PDB file of C-alpha atoms in Angstrom:
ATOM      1  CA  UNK A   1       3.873  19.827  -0.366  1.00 95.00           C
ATOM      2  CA  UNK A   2       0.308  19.600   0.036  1.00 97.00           C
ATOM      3  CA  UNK A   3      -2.128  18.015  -2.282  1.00 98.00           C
ATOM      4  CA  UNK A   4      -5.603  20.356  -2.959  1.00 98.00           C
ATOM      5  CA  UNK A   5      -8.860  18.640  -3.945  1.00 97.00           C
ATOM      6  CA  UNK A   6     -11.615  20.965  -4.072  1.00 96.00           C
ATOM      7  CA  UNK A   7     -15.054  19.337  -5.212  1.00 94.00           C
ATOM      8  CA  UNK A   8     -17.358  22.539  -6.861  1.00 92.00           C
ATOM      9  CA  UNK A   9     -20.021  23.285  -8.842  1.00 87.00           C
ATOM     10  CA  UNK A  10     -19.755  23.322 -12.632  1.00 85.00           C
ATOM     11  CA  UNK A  11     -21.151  26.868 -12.258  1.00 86.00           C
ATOM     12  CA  UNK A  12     -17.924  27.751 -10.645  1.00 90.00           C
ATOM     13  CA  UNK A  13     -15.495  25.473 -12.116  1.00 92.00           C
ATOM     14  CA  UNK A  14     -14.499  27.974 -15.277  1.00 93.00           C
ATOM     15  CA  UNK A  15     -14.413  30.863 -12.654  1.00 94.00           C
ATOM     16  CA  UNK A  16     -12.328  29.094 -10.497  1.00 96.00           C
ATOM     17  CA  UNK A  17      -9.708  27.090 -13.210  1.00 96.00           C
ATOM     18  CA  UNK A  18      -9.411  31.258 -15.312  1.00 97.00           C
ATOM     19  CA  UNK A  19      -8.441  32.205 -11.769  1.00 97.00           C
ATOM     20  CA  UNK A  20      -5.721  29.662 -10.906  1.00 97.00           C
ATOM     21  CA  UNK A  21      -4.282  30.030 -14.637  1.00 97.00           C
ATOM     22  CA  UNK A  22      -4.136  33.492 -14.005  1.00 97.00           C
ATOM     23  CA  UNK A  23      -2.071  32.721 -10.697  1.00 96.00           C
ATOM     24  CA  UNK A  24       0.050  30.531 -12.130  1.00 96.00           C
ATOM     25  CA  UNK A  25      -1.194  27.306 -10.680  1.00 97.00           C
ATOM     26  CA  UNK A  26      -1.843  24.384 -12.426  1.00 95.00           C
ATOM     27  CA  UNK A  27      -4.788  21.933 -11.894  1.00 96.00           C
ATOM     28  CA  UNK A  28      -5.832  18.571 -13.297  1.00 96.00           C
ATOM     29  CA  UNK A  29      -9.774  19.050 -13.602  1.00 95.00           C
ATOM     30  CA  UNK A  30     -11.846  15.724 -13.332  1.00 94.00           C
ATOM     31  CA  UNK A  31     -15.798  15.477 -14.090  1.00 91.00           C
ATOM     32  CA  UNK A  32     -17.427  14.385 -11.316  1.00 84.00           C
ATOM     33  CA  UNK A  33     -21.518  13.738  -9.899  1.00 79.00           C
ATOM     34  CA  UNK A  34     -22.343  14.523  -6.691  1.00 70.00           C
ATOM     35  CA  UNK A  35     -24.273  12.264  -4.809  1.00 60.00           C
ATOM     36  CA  UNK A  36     -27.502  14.106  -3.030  1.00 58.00           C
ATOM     37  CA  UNK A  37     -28.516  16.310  -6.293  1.00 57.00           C
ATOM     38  CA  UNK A  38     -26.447  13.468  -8.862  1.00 65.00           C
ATOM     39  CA  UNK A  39     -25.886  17.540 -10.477  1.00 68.00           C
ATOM     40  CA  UNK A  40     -22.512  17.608 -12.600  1.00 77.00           C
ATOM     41  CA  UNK A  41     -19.629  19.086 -10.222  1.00 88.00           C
ATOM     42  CA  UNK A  42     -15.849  19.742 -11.259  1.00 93.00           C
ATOM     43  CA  UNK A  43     -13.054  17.985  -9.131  1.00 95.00           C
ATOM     44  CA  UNK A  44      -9.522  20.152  -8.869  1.00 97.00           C
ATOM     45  CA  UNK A  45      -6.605  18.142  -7.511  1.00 97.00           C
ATOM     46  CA  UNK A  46      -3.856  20.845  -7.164  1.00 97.00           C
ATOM     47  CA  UNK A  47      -0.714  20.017  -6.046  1.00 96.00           C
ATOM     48  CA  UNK A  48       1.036  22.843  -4.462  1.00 96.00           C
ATOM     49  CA  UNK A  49       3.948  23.813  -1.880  1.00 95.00           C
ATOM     50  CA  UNK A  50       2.772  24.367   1.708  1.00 96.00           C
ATOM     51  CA  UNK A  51       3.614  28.275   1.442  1.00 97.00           C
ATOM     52  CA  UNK A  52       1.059  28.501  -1.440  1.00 97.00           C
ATOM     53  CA  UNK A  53      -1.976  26.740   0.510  1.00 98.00           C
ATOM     54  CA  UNK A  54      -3.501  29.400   1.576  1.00 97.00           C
ATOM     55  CA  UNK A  55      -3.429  31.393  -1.215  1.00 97.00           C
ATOM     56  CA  UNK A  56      -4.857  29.082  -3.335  1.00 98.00           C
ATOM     57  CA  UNK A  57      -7.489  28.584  -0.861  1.00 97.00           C
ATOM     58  CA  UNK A  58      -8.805  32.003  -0.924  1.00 96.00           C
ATOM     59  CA  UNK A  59      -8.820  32.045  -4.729  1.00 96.00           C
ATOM     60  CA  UNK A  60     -11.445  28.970  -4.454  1.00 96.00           C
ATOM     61  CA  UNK A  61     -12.881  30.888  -1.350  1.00 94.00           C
ATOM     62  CA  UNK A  62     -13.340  34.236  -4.135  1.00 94.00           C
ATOM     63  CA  UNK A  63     -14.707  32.312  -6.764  1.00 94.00           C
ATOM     64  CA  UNK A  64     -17.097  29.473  -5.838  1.00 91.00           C
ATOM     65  CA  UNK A  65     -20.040  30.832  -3.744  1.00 84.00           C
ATOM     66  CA  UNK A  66     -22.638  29.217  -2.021  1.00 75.00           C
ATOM     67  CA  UNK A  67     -25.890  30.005  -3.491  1.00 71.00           C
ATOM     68  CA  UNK A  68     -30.008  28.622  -2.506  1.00 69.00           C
ATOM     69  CA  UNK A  69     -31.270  27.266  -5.909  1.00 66.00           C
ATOM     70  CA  UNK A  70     -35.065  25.157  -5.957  1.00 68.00           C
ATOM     71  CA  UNK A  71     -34.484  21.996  -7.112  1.00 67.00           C
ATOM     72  CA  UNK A  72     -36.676  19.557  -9.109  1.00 68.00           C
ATOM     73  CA  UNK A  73     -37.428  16.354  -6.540  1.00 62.00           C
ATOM     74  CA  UNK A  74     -35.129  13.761  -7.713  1.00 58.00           C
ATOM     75  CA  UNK A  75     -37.106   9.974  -8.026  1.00 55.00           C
ATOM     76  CA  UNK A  76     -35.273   7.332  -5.963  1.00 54.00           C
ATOM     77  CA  UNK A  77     -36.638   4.312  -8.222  1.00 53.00           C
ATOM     78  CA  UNK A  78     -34.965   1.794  -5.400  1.00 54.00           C
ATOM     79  CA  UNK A  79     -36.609   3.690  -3.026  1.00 54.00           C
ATOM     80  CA  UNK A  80     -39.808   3.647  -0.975  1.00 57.00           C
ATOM     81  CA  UNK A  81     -42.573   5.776  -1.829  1.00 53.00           C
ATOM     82  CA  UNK A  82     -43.280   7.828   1.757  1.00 55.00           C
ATOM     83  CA  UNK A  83     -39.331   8.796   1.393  1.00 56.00           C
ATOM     84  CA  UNK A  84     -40.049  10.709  -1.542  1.00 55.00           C
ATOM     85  CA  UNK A  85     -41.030  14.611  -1.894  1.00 56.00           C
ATOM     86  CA  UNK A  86     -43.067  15.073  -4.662  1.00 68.00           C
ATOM     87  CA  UNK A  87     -42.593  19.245  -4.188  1.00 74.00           C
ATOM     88  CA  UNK A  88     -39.544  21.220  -5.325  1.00 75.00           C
ATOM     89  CA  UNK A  89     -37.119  22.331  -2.726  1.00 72.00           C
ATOM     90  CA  UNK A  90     -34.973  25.259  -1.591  1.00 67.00           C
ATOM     91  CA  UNK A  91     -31.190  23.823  -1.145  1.00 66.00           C
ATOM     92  CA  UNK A  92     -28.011  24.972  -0.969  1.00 60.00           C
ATOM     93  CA  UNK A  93     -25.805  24.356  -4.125  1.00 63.00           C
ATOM     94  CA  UNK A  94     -22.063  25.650  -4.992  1.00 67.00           C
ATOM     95  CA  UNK A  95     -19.239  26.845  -2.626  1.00 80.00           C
ATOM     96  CA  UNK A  96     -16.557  23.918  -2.527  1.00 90.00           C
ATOM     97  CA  UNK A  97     -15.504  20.866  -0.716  1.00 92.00           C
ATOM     98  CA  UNK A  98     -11.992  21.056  -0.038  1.00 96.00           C
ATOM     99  CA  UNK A  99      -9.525  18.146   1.261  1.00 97.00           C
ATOM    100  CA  UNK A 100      -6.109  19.342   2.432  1.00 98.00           C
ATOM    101  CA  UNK A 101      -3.972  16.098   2.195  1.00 98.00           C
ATOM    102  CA  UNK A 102       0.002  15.500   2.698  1.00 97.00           C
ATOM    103  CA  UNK A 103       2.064  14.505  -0.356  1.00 96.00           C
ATOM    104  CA  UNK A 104       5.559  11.908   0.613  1.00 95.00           C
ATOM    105  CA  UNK A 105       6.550  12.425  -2.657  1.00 92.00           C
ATOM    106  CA  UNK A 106       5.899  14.439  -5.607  1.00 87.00           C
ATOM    107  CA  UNK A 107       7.710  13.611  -9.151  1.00 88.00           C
ATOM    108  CA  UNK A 108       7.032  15.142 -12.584  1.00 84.00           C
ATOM    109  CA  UNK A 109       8.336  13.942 -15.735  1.00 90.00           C
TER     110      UNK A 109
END
């Protein structure tokens, strides 16, 4: 058994949680902040049988796609002045960050 945690954007997250419902799978979604764009981003943790891995990860693969968006310069009010870019920016947002991990034990009551 394998334990999924896929970190995307909340422009995918519906997408992505209609698609594993529709598969069957079952996900605990968590609210989470990234920490270079501090944008809103959806955690998964999916815990599924090793057979079932790659499946699942071509369903995340399907629905969360990378995308260039400009971005608003973010203020770093600790930070020091010539670090800062006072210009928006072209940068990559969405696709997912995925951690495969192993699971000892897995009980459900």
């Amino acid at each position: 058994m394998k334990m999924i945690m896929a970190v995307v954007q909340d422009k995918d997250s519906n997408r992505l949680s209609q698609a594993l419902i529709k598969e069957n799978i079952r996900a605990t979604k968590l609210a989470s902040t990234g920490g270079f764009l501090k944008a809103g981003n959806t955690t998964f943790m999916i815990g599924i049988e090793d057979d079932r891995v790659e499946p699942v990860l071509d369903l995340i693969r399907e629905n969360c796609k990378a995308r260039q968006q400009v971005m608003a310069p973010i203020s770093s009010m600790g930070g020091h002045a010539d670090s800062y870019v006072s210009y928006p920016v072209e940068v990559q947002v969405g696709g997912a960050t995925v951690f495969i991990l192993p699971i000892d034990r897995f009980e459900q009551f």
